[in-house]
Structure formats: structure tokens, C-alpha cells
Amino acid sequence: MSSEKTNQSWGGRFSEPVDAFVARFTASVDFDKRLYRHDILGSQAHARMLTQAAVLSEAERDAIVAGLDEIRREIEAGTFEWRVDLEDVHMNIEARLTERLGVVGKKLHTGRSRNDQVATDIRLWLRDEIDAILVELNRLQAGLLQLAETEADTIMPGFTHLQTAQPVTFGHHLLAWFEMLSRDHERLVDCRKRVNRMPLGSAALAGTTYPIQRQVTCELLGFEAIGGNSLDGVSDRDFAIEFCAAASLAMMHLSRFSEELVLWTSAQFQFIDLPDRFCTGSSIMPQKKNPDVPELVRGKTGRVFGALTGLLTLMKGQPLAYNKDNQEDKEPLFDAADTLRDSLRAFADMVPAIKPKREIMREAARRGFSTATDLADYLVRKGLPFRDCHEIVGHAVKYGVDSGKDLAEMSLDELRRFSDQIEQDVFAVLTLEGSVNARDHIGGTAPAQVRAAVKRGRELLAKR
Ligand code: ARG
């Protein structure tokens, strides 16, 4: 049977063409075509290496490299015809190269397989994605530092169990998000090291009989190291799983952050305003201004967790080496990277535009007995054991609930009903400023500490 009727790349041993539905079912070109740029880079490096290894002539190499450049231009101009019958991005590009160059095009695939080719392409692609994600992450962190600095003195209630706990500064609260994102940054940078190892040269599974020089392709492609085992190189996708795990954690953080923004913009909290450009209205309720961006980020987090679970499940039953199962790695990986990148971008744009409503935050902190712990600590300093102080303050709070007064609103006589150790100097302790200023140690909420943490944060970003 002629090669027109069967797939030209592997049709030799087949006696009938592949079923039309099976061809569509097994094809990946619809989604893996987005690897085209990295596929071409990998092929050009491979061709250059083959010339150094005296497998291709210099003229053949030059024709291949230039031909691939042309194909990239065709793809980017939208004139390239993607064919499902050619299965995937690799065979589409190679077929076009052969169409353009004839016999020389057919030589490109010497000493390699689609198995090491695709593993190389994904790693090159993911490396670039991680770099782009890190840029957005950096931008978001810089925005948080900026806002934290402006809001170093702004007082809000800190919560545990979503009940008013102790006053904190808004700057301090924002810097909690900064810390989480710093760890996300570290994880992605660390993950990138393992992404950046080269499987090219593994060929189908066992290596190749050609005198390939893997250091050459490694250097040309900017990989940090050469994969040490060909079976492993073509088969494992742990680097993609690791990326999805790091992405899941980052999305989990963004989702928690989103949850707070949604709460804070509600009529019940009114702690912040989000600019209109990050919100949408309702088609029926004219008063609505919905915090769509944080809601959507919170919702999209599930996709990334799904990608992680999907990829773990994809790998768990696979014997060595490459199996077609691995074609299923791409869509979840692409989606996880897109989702994280877009979510970070939206947050990086939105966070500097957050407008805190300082009076409302402060009023919320003032209500809710947020300085009760400060009163207990005050009594400890007067020499009472902490447990007794806890009980004394408990009674004072009960009185405050019944009489509708916060601790700072009670007179000295009222307060002394609960302990004769309480004196005039208690009022400095019961103010919101007194409370936050007293937590003046590394990692504490005092405005001075927020400013110091912003400085440390800026130094960290400058070192990246
Ligand atoms: N489209 C395939 C994938 O995504 C490329 C590798 C195919 N290799 C093979 N032996 N069929 O994994």
C-alpha cells in the first residue's frame, strides 16, 4: 500500500490505513500544536548536533535549520495547515519540512524518536511558562509590599474562627500573603531545576546507535543537565506533576486570598473597595457590584488541583518506558499553567488598586473586645497569674456585652470592679494603637515591624 493511504511516518508495516475515527481519537495535534516553537528549537539543536557528530553535512544542517525557521513563520502567520492525519505537532512539522526540502527533511529524525522529542518539548515549554509565571508572581509581591507600606498603620480586626480576635495592622495582614507567595516562588524556582534536565538523546527508550553528543544539544538548548537514563528520560512526567503541585499550592493561596477579598467587599464587612474595572454588575439587581475576579480565581483553583490529581493518576500504573498514556499529560499541564499565570496576572493588576476603608476597619477592630488579651497581659505584668487574668477579663467582657461598652469605653471605676490592680495606665494598653505597637518583634503586627518586613521583602525581590 502506498504511503499516501497510510501514515507516511510509520506506515511501512501496515496493510490498511488507520480507521478514520481512531486517527482522530489518537491524534494530539489539536492541543500539542502549541508546542511548535519548542519543537522547532529542539529539532534545530538536534540537527546542529548531528552535523558535529558527522551524521549530517553542513549543507543539510543549514537547509534543515532554515526550513524550520520558515515553518515557524508559516505557523505564526497562520498559513500552516495542521493535519489531524499527521497525529501530532512533531509529525506535522517534520512532514512539512520534507515537503519543502525533499530527502534532506527526512534525515532530521536520525537518532531520535518522538518519545525523547516530546519529553524535550514539554520541558522546554514548561521552563518558559515557569519563567513567565515567576514574572507575574514577582509583580504581585511587589504590589503587596507597596500596599503594605501605605497601610502599615491601618488598624483592622485580626480574626480566628472568623471572630474578632486581636487588632492587627492591615499592612501586616497583607504581608501574610506576601510570605505565602514567597514560598510559592521558591517552590517554582526549585521545580524549574528538575524541569530543566534534558531527555533528548534517549531516543525511543534505549538510546541510539549514532555517535550523538548530548552535551552539545544540552548546551544549545540551555538545559542544566543531561538526563542520566534513557528509559526514565522518555517516560517519567514527575516534573509536570511537581509543577502542578507547586501550582496547586499557589492557587490554594490565591483562593484563600480571594475568599477574604470577597468577604471584605461585602456590605457586611465593607473593609475594602475594588475598582469597578475588576468587578461586574448583575443583569437583574441594579445595586450589585460583584467581585468577579477573586471569585473566579477561587473557582479556577479546582482546575489546577484536578490537573495534579489527573497527572498523578496518569502515571501511577505505567510500566517503563514510554506509553501512549503520556499523551494525556499535555492538556492538564497546559491548563494548570494557563490558570496560574492568568490568576497571578489578574491579582498583580488588582492588588495595587485595592482601596481600604480605614475608618470602617478601625471601627470593626474597636468593637468586638479585640484588646481583651492586652488587658489580661496588663494584669500579668501587675503580678497576677495568666489564668486568673483570663477569668477577670472574661467577666469584664461579659459586663461589656451586657452594657454595650467596649473595654476602652469603660471608666476606671467600672474596670476596677473586676480587679483592683487596674489603674489609670490601663487605657494606653486598651487602645488599638497600644495593642498593635506592643507586638513589636520580628513577625509581629506593630507598624514598625511592618515597615521592617517591607524592607526585607524589597531586598528579597531585588535579589531575584
Ligand atoms: N503525541 C505523542 C505524545 O504526546 C508524541 C509521542 C508519540 N510517540 C509514540 N511512540 N507514539 O506523547
PDB file of C-alpha atoms in Angstrom, residues 44 46-67 101 104 107:
ATOM      1  CA  GLN A  44      17.309  22.718  15.219  1.00  0.00           C
ATOM      2  CA  HIS A  46      19.359  18.139  17.163  1.00  0.00           C
ATOM      3  CA  ALA A  47      20.292  18.921  13.552  1.00  0.00           C
ATOM      4  CA  ARG A  48      23.268  21.037  14.633  1.00  0.00           C
ATOM      5  CA  MET A  49      24.452  18.263  16.898  1.00  0.00           C
ATOM      6  CA  LEU A  50      24.099  15.684  14.096  1.00  0.00           C
ATOM      7  CA  THR A  51      26.449  17.776  11.977  1.00  0.00           C
ATOM      8  CA  GLN A  52      29.036  17.917  14.737  1.00  0.00           C
ATOM      9  CA  ALA A  53      28.667  14.164  15.022  1.00  0.00           C
ATOM     10  CA  ALA A  54      29.272  13.925  11.245  1.00  0.00           C
ATOM     11  CA  VAL A  55      25.851  12.376  10.641  1.00  0.00           C
ATOM     12  CA  LEU A  56      24.535  15.339   8.643  1.00  0.00           C
ATOM     13  CA  SER A  57      26.548  17.565   6.315  1.00  0.00           C
ATOM     14  CA  GLU A  58      26.769  21.281   6.989  1.00  0.00           C
ATOM     15  CA  ALA A  59      24.615  21.979   3.960  1.00  0.00           C
ATOM     16  CA  GLU A  60      21.970  19.564   5.203  1.00  0.00           C
ATOM     17  CA  ARG A  61      22.024  21.170   8.623  1.00  0.00           C
ATOM     18  CA  ASP A  62      21.685  24.653   7.169  1.00  0.00           C
ATOM     19  CA  ALA A  63      18.774  23.603   4.994  1.00  0.00           C
ATOM     20  CA  ILE A  64      17.016  21.996   7.959  1.00  0.00           C
ATOM     21  CA  VAL A  65      17.570  24.933  10.310  1.00  0.00           C
ATOM     22  CA  ALA A  66      16.400  27.452   7.730  1.00  0.00           C
ATOM     23  CA  GLY A  67      13.471  25.249   6.708  1.00  0.00           C
ATOM     24  CA  LEU A 101      13.267  20.103   1.398  1.00  0.00           C
ATOM     25  CA  VAL A 104      17.031  16.201   3.471  1.00  0.00           C
ATOM     26  CA  LYS A 107      17.086  12.975   7.685  1.00  0.00           C
TER      27      LYS A 107
END
